[in-house]
PDB file of C-alpha atoms in Angstrom:
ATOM      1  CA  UNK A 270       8.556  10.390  17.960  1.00  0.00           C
ATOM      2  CA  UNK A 271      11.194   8.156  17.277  1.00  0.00           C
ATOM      3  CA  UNK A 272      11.591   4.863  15.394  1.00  0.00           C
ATOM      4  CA  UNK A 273      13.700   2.235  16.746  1.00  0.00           C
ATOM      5  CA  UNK A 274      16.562   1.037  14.664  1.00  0.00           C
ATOM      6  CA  UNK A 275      15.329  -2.126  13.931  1.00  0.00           C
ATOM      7  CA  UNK A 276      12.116  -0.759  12.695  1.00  0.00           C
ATOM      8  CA  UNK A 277      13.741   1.516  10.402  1.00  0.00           C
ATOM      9  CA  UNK A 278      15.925  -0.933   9.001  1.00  0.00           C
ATOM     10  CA  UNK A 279      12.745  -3.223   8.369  1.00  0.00           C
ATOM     11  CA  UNK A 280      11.038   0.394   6.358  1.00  0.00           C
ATOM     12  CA  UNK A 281      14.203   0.519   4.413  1.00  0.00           C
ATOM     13  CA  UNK A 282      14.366  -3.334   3.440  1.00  0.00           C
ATOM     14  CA  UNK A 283      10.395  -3.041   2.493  1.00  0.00           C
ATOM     15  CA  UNK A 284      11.293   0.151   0.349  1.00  0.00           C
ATOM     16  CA  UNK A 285      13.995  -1.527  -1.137  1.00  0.00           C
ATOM     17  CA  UNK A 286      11.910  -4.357  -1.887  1.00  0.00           C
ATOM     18  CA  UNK A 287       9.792  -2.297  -3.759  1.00  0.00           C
ATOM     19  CA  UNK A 288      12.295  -0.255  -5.356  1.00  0.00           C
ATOM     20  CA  UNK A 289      14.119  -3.267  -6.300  1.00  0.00           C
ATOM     21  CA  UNK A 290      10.753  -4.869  -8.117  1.00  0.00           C
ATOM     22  CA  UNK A 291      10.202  -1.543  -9.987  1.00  0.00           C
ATOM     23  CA  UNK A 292      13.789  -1.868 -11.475  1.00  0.00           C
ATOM     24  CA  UNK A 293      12.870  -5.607 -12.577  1.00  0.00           C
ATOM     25  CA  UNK A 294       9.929  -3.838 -14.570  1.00  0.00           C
ATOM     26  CA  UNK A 295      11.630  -1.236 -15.822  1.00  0.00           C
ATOM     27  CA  UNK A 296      14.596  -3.454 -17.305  1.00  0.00           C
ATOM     28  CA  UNK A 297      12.037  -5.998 -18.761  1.00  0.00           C
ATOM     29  CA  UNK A 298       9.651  -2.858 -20.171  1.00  0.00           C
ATOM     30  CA  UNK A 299      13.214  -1.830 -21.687  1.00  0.00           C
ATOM     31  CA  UNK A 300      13.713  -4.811 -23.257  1.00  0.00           C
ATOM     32  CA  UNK A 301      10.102  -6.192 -24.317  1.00  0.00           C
ATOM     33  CA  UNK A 302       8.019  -2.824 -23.711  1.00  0.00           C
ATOM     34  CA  UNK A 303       4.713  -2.685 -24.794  1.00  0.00           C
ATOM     35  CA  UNK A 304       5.363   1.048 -25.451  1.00  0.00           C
ATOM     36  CA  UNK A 305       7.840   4.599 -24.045  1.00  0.00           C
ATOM     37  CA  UNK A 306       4.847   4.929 -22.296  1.00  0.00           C
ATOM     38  CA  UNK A 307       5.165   2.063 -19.783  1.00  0.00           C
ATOM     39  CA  UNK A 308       8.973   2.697 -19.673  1.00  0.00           C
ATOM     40  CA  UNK A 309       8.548   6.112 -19.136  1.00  0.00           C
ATOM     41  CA  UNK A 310       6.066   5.862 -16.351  1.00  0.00           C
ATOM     42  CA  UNK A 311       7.811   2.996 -14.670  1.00  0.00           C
ATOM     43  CA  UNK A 312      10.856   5.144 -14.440  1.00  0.00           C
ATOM     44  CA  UNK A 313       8.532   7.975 -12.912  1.00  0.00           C
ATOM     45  CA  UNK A 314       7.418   5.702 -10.241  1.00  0.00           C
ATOM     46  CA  UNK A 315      10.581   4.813  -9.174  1.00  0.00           C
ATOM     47  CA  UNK A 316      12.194   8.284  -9.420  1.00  0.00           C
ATOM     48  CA  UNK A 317       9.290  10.432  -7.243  1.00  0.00           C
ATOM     49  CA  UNK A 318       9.865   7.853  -4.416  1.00  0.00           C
ATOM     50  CA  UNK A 319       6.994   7.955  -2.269  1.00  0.00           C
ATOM     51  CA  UNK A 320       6.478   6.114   1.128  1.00  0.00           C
ATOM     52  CA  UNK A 321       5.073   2.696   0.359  1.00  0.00           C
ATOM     53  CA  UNK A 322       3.092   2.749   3.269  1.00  0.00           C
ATOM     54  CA  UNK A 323       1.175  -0.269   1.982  1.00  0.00           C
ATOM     55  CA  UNK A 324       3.605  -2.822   1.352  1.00  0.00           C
ATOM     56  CA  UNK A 325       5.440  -1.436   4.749  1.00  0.00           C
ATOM     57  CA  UNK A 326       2.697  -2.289   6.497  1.00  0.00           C
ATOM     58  CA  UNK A 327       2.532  -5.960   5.582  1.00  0.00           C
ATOM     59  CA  UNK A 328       5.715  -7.033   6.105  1.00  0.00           C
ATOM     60  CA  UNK A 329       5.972  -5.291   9.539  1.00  0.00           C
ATOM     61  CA  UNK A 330       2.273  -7.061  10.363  1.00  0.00           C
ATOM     62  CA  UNK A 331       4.281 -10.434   9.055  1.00  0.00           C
ATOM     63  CA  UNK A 332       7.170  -9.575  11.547  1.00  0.00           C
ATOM     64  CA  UNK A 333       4.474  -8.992  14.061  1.00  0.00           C
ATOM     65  CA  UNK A 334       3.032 -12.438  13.274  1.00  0.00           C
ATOM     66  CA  UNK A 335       5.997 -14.415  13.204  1.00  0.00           C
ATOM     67  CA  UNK A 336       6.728 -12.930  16.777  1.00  0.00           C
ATOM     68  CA  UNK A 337       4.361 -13.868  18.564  1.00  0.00           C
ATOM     69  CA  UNK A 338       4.350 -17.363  16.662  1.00  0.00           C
ATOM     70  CA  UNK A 339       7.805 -17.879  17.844  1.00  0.00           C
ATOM     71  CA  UNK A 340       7.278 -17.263  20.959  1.00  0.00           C
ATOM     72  CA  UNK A 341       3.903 -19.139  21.664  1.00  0.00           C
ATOM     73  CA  UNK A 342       5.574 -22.192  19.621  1.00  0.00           C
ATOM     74  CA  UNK A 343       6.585 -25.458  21.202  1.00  0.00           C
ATOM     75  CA  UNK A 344       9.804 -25.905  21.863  1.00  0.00           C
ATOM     76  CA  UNK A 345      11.209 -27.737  18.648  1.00  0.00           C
ATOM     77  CA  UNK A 346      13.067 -31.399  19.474  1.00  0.00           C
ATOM     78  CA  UNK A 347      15.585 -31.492  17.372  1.00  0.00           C
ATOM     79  CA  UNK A 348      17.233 -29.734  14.101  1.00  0.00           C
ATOM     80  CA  UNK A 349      14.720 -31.466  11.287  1.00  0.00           C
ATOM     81  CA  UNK A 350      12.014 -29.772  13.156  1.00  0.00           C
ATOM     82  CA  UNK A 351      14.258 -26.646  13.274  1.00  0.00           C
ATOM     83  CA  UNK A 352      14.930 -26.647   9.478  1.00  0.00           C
ATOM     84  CA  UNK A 353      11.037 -27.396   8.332  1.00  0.00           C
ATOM     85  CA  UNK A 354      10.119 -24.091  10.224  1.00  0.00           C
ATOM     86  CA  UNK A 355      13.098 -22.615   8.639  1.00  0.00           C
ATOM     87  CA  UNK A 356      11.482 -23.510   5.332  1.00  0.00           C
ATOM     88  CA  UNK A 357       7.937 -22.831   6.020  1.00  0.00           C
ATOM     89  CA  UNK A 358       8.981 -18.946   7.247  1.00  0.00           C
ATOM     90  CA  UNK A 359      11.332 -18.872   4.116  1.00  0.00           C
ATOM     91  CA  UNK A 360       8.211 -19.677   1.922  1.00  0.00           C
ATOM     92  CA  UNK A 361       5.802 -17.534   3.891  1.00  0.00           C
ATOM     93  CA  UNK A 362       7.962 -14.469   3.750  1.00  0.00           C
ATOM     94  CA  UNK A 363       8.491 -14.922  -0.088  1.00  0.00           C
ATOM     95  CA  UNK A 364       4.799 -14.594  -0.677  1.00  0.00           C
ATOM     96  CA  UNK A 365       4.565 -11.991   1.735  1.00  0.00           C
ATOM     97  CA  UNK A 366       7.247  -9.823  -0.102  1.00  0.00           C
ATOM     98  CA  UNK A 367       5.515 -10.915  -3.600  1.00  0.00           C
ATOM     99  CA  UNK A 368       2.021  -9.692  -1.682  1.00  0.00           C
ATOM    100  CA  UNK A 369       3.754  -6.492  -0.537  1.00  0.00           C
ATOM    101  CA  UNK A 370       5.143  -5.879  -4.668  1.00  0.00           C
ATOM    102  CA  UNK A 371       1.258  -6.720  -5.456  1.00  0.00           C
ATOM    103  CA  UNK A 372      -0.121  -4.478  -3.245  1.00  0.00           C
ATOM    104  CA  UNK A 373       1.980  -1.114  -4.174  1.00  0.00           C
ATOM    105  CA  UNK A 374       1.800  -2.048  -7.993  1.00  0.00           C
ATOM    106  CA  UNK A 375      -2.426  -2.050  -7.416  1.00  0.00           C
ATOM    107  CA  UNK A 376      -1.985   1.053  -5.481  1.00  0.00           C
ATOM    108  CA  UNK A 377       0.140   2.887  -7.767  1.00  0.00           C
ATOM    109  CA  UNK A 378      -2.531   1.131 -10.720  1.00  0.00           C
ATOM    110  CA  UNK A 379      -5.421   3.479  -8.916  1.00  0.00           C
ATOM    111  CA  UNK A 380      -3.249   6.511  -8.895  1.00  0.00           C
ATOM    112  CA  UNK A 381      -3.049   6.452 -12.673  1.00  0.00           C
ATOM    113  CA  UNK A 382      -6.529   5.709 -13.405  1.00  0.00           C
ATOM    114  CA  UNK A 383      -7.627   8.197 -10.737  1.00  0.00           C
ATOM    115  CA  UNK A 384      -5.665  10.982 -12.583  1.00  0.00           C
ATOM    116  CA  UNK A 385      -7.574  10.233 -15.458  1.00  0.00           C
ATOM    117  CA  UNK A 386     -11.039  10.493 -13.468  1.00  0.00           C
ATOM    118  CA  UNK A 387      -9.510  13.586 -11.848  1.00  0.00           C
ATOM    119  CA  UNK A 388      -7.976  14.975 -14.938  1.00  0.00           C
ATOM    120  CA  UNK A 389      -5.226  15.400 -12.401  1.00  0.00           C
ATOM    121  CA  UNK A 390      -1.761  17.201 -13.691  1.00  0.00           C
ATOM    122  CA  UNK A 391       0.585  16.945 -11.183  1.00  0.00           C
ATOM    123  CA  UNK A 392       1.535  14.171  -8.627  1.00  0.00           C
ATOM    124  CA  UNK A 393       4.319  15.008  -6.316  1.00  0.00           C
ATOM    125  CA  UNK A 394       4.948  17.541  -8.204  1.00  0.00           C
ATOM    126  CA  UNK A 395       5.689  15.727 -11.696  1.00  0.00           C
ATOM    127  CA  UNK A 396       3.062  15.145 -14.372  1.00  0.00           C
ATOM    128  CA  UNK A 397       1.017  12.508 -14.238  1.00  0.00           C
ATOM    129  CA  UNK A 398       0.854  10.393 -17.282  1.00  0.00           C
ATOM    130  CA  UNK A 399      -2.976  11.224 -18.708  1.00  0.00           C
ATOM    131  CA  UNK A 400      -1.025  15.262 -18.807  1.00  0.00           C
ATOM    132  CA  UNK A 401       2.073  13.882 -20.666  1.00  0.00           C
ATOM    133  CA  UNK A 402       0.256  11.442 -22.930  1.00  0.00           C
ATOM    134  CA  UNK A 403      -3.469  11.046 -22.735  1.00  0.00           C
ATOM    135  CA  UNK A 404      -6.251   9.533 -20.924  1.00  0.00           C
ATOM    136  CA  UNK A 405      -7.056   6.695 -23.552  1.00  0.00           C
ATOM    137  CA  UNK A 406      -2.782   5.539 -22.792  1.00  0.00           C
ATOM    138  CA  UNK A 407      -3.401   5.961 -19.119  1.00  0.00           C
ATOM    139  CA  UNK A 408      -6.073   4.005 -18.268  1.00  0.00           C
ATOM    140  CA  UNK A 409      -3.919   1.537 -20.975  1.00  0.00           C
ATOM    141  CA  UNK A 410      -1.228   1.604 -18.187  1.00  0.00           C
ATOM    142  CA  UNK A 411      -2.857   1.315 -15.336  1.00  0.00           C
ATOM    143  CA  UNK A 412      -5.015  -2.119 -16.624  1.00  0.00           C
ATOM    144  CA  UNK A 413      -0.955  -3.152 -17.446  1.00  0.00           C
ATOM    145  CA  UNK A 414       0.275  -2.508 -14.140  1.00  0.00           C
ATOM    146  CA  UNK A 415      -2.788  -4.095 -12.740  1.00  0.00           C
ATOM    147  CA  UNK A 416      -1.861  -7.380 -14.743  1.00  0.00           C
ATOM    148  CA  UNK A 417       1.950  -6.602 -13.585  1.00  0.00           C
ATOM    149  CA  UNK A 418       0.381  -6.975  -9.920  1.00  0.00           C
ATOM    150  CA  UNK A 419      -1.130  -9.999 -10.713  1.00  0.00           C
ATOM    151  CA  UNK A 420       1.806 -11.535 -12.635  1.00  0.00           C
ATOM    152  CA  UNK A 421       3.739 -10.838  -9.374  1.00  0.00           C
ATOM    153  CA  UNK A 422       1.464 -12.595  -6.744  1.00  0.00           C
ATOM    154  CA  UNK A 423       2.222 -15.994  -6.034  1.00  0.00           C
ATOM    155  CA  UNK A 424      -0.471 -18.777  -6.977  1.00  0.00           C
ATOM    156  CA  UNK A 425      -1.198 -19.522  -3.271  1.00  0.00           C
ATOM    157  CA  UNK A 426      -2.788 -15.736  -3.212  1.00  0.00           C
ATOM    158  CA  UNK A 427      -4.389 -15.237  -6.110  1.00  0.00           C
ATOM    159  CA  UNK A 428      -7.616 -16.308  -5.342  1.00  0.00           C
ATOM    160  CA  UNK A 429      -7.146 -14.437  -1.715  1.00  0.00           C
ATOM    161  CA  UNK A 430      -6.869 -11.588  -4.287  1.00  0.00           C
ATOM    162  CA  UNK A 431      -9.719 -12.033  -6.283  1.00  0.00           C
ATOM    163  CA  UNK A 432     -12.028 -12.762  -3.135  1.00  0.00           C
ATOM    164  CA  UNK A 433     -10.947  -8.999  -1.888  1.00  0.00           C
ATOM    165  CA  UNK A 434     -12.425  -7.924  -4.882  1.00  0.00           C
ATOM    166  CA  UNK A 435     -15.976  -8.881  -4.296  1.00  0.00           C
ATOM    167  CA  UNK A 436     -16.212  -7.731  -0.833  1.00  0.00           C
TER     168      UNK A 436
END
């Protein structure tokens, strides 16, 4: 099976995305770290890769979306209607990139504190954090990264967010 070259460029820009976030973190855990250990494990996360199927998979339903919106959408009148849909996709794809970051830093949240439950030593073949520092720091990291996510999403979804929760 192959993947057409526009799809694959969209997987690349999500993964970038991603990528790009993590980098944010690590530079600001760098400079106002709450400890090695968040520096340390934000650097792990970005060095063992990984597919972020998650946030993938949002921004290629949004390109879905905004597909078929286009094409069952009125014909626009004139260039101020042109540049107000301009602006509304702008915003919407902002807080869908912001929802994608969300999404992969709760992901990779569950991970750590899963490890601890697991007492697992290895993730992709590099240790997780609970074997290179301890459980009482992991669990630590993971309610940071969780607050990370949260820190990320944009106002508008937060309480979409916290209604997920409860279901």
């Amino acid at each position: 099976y192959q993947l057409s070259k526009a799809l694959e460029k969209r997987i690349s820009y999500a993964k970038n995305t991603i990528t790009n976030e993590l980098e944010l973190m690590l530079s600001d855990a760098e400079n106002n770290s709450p400890s090695d250990i968040v520096e340390a494990s934000i650097r792990g996360a970005i060095d063992a890769g990984g597919k972020r199927t998650r946030p993938v998979f949002l921004l290629l339903c949004l390109d879905l979306a905004i597909g078929i919106a286009g094409k069952l959408a009125p014909n626009k009148a004139d260039d101020i209607a042109d540049d107000i849909v301009d602006d509304i996709a702008d915003d919407i794809v902002y807080q869908a990139n912001k929802c994608a970051i969300a999404i992969e830093f709760l992901h990779w949240a569950s991970i750590v504190h899963d490890d601890v439950v697991d007492t697992g030593k290895l993730r992709r073949g590099r240790q997780t954090p609970n074997e290179i520092f301890d459980n009482k720091k992991s669990v630590l990291l993971g309610d940071w990264i969780v607050a990370q996510s949260l820190k990320v999403l944009p106002p508008k979804m937060k309480d979409v967010f916290a209604n997920a929760t409860q279901m």
